[in-house]
Tab-separated table of C-alpha atoms in Angstrom:
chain	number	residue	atom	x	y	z
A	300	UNK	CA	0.000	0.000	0.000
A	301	UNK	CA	2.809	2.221	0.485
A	302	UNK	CA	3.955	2.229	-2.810
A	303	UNK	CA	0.287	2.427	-4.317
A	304	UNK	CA	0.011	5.853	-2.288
A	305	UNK	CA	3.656	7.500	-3.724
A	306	UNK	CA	2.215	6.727	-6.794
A	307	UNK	CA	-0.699	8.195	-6.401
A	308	UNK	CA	1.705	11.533	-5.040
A	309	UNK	CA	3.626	10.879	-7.992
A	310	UNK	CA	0.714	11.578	-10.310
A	311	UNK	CA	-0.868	14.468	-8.448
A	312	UNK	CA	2.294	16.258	-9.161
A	313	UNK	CA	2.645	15.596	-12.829
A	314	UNK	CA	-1.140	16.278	-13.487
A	315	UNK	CA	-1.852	19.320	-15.116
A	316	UNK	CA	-2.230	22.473	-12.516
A	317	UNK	CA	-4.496	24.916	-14.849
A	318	UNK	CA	-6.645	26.246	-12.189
A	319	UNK	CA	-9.048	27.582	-15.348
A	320	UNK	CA	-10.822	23.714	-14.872
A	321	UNK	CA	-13.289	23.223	-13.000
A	322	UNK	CA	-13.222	19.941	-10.578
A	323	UNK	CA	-15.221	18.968	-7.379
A	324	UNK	CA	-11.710	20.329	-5.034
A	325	UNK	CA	-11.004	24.039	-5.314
A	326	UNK	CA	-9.773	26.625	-3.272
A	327	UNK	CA	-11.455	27.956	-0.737
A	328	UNK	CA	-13.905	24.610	-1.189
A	329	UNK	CA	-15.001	23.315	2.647
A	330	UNK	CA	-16.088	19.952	2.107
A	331	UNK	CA	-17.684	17.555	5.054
A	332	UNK	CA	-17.974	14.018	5.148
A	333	UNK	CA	-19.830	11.762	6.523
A	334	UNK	CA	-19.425	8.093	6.661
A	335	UNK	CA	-19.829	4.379	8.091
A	336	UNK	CA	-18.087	1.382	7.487
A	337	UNK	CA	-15.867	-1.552	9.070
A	338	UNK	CA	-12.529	-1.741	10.926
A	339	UNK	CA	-9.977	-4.346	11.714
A	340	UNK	CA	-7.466	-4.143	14.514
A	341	UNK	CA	-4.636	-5.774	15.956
A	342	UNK	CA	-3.692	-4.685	19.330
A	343	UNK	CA	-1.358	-6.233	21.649
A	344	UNK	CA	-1.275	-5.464	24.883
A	345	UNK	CA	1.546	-5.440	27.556
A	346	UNK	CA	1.280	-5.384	31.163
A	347	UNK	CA	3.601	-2.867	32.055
A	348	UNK	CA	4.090	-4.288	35.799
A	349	UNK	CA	5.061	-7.326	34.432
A	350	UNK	CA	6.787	-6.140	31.361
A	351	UNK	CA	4.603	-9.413	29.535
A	352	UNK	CA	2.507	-9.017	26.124
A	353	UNK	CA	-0.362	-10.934	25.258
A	354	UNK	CA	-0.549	-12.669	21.707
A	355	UNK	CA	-1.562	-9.404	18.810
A	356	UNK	CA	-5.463	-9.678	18.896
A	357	UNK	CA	-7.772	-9.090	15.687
A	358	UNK	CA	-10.940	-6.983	16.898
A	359	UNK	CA	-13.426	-5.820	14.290
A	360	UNK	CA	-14.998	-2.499	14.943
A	361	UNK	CA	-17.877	-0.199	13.276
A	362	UNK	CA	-15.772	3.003	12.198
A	363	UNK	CA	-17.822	6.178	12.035
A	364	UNK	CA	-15.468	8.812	10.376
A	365	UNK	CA	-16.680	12.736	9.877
A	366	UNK	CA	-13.972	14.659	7.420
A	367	UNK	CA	-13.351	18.055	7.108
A	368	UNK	CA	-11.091	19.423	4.789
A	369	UNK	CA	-10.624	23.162	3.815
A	370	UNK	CA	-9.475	23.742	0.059
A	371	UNK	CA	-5.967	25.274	-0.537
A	372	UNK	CA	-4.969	24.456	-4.256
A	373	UNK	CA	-7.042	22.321	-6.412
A	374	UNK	CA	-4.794	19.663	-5.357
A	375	UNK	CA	-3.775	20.200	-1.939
A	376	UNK	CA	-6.093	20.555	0.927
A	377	UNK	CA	-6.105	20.925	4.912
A	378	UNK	CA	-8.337	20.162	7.529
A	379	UNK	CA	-9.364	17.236	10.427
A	380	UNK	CA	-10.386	13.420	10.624
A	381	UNK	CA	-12.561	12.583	13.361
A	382	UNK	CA	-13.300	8.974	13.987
A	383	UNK	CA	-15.518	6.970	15.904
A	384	UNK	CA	-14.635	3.021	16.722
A	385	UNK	CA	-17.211	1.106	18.396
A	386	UNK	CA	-15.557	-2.699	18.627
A	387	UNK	CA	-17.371	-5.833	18.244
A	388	UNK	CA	-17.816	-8.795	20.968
A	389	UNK	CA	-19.407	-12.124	21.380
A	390	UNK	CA	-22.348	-12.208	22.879
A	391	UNK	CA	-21.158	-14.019	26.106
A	392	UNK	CA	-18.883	-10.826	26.651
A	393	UNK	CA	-20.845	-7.995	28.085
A	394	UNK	CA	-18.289	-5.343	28.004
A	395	UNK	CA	-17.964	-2.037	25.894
A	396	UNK	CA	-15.425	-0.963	23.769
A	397	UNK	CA	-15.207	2.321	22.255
A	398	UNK	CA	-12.387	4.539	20.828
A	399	UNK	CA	-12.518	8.199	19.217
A	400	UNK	CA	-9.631	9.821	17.054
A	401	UNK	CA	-8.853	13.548	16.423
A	402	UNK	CA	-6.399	13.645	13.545
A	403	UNK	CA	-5.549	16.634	11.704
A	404	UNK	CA	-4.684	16.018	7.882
A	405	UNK	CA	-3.472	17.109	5.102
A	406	UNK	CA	-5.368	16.025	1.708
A	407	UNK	CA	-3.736	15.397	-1.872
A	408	UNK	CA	-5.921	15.214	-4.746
A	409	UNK	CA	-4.836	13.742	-8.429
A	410	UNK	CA	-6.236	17.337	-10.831
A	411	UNK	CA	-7.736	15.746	-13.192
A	412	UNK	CA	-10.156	18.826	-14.050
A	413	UNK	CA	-13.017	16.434	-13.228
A	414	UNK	CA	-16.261	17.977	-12.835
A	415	UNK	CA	-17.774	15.237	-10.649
A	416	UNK	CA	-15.056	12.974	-9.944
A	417	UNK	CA	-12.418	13.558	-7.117
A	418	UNK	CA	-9.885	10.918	-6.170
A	419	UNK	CA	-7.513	12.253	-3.267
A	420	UNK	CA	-5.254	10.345	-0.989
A	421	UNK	CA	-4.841	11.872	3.179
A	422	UNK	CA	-2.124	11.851	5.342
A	423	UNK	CA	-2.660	12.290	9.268
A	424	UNK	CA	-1.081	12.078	12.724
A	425	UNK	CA	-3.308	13.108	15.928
A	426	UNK	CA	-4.633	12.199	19.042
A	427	UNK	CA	-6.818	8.814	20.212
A	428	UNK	CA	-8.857	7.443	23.325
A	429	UNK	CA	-9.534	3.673	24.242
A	430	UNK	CA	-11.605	2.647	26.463
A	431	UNK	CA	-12.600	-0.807	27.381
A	432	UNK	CA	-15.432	-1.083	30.370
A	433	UNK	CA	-15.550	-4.792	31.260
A	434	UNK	CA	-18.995	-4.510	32.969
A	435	UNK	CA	-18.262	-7.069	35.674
A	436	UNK	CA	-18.392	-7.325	39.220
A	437	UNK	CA	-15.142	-5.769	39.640
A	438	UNK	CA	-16.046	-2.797	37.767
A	439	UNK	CA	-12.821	-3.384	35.610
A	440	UNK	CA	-12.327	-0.481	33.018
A	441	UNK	CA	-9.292	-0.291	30.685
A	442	UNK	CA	-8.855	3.556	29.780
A	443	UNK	CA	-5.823	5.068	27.586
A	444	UNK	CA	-4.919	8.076	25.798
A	445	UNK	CA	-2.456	8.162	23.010
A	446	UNK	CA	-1.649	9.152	18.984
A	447	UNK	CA	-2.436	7.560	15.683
A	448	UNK	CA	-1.001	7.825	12.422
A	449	UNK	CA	-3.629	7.518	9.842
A	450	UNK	CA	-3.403	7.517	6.445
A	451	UNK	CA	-6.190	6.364	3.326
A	452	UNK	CA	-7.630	7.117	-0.192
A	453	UNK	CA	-11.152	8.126	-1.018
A	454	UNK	CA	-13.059	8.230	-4.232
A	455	UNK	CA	-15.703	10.973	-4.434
A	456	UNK	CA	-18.532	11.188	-6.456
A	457	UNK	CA	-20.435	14.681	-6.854
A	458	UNK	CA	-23.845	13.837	-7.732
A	459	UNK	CA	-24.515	17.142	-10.387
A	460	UNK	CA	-21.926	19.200	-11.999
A	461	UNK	CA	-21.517	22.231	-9.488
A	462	UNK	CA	-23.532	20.491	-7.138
A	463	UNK	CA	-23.079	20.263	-3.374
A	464	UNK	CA	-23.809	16.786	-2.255
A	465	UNK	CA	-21.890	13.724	-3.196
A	466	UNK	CA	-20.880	10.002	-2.232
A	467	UNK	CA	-17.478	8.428	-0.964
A	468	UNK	CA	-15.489	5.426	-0.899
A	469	UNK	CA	-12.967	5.461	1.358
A	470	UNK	CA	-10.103	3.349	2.560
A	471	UNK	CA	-7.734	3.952	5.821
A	472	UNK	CA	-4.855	2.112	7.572
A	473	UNK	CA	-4.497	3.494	11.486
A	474	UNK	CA	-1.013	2.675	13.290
A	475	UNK	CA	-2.257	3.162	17.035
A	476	UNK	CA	-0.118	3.371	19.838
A	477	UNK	CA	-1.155	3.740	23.597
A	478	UNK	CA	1.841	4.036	25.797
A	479	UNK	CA	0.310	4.483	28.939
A	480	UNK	CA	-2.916	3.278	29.516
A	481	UNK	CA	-4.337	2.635	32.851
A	482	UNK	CA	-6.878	-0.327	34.481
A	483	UNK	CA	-8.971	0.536	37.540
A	484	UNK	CA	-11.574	-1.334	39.251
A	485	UNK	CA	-14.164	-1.242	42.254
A	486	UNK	CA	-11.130	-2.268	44.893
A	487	UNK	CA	-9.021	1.272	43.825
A	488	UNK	CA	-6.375	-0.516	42.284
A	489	UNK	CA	-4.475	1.077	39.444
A	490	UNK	CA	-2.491	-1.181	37.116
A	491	UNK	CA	-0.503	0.329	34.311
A	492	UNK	CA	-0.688	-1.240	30.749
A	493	UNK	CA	0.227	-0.242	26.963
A	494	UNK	CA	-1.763	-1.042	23.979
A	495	UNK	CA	-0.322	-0.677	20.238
A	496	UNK	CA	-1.503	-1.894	16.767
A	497	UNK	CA	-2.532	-1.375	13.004
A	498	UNK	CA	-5.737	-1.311	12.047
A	499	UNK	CA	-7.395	-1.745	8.226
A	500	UNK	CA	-10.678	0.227	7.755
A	501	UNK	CA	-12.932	0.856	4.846
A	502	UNK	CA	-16.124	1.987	4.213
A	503	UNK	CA	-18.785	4.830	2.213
A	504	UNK	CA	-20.769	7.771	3.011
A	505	UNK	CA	-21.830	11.304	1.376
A	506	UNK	CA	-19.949	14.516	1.631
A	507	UNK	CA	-21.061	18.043	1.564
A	508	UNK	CA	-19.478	20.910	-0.326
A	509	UNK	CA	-20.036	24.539	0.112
């Protein structure tokens, strides 16, 4: 993936620059997206008393990313990637996972001159919260802060020609990394742990442009 996404650079540079064509990205442009789909982590965690790491663990999650990205050039944008992670459990665990991520970005679009197509690859490194809430009779919860470097490509689809709504397809890798995370329970203990992992997400939604 890391060489699809130079390439993708690659082209956005060599692509013609005429900002006389129209395309959905142009300056000044705020565009807001909206969008659901499905993650899939691997964390491993380490108890840091014990200096011992659990075997990586795949977790599926709902993702619920909201984009906003301010246009600078037709091919260059700025803005911020909020995400929401909900994670998935059996039904004989009765626990809660949840996780939010506040990434600012920076967003590279190929300028094709494309009146309803954009294609744009995004680059971001930011903040992220984990919690885990066990819901037991120890009242275990599993709470960390730490950063994420995200990067992805979306494909956007303006549904009229100077139009304001659209669709997306979007895909992201996340590289998480929780250094010092911290579990408490009913008794007042507080045990120190770490949590670190990539994570493959991908999804669609619509986007707003204004």
């Amino acid at each position: 993936m890391k060489k699809i996404i130079l390439l993708f650079l690659f082209s956005a540079l060599l692509a013609p620059h005429s900002e006389l064509t129209a395309q959905v990205t142009q300056p000044g442009k705020l565009l807001f997206e909206a969008g659901i789909g499905i993650g899939i982590q691997h964390y491993q965690f380490t108890d840091l008393n014990t200096h011992l790491s659990n075997p990586r663990d795949t977790s599926g999650a709902v993702e619920i990313p909201l984009t906003f990205e301010y246009g600078i050039k037709k091919w260059f944008g700025a803005g911020m990637l909020c995400n929401f992670e909900n994670y998935l459990h059996d039904s004989t665990n009765h626990g809660s996972y949840k996780g939010f991520d506040l990434v600012p970005s920076v967003f590279f679009h190929i300028p094709w001159g494309l009146e309803k197509i954009d294609l744009y690859a995004h680059l971001g490194f930011g903040y992220t919260h984990f919690k885990f809430d066990a819901n037991n009779s120890f009242g275990d919860v599993y709470a960390a802060n730490g950063s994420v470097f995200n990067w992805g490509l979306t494909f956007r689809w303006l549904f009229s020609t100077d139009g304001h709504f659209g669709m997306h397809f979007w895909y992201s890798h996340d590289s998480y990394n929780y250094p010092h995370g911290e579990l408490t329970d009913n008794f007042g203990n507080h045990e120190p742990f770490s949590l670190d992992g990539p994570g493959n997400n991908f999804g669609l939604g619509f986007f707003l442009r204004f």
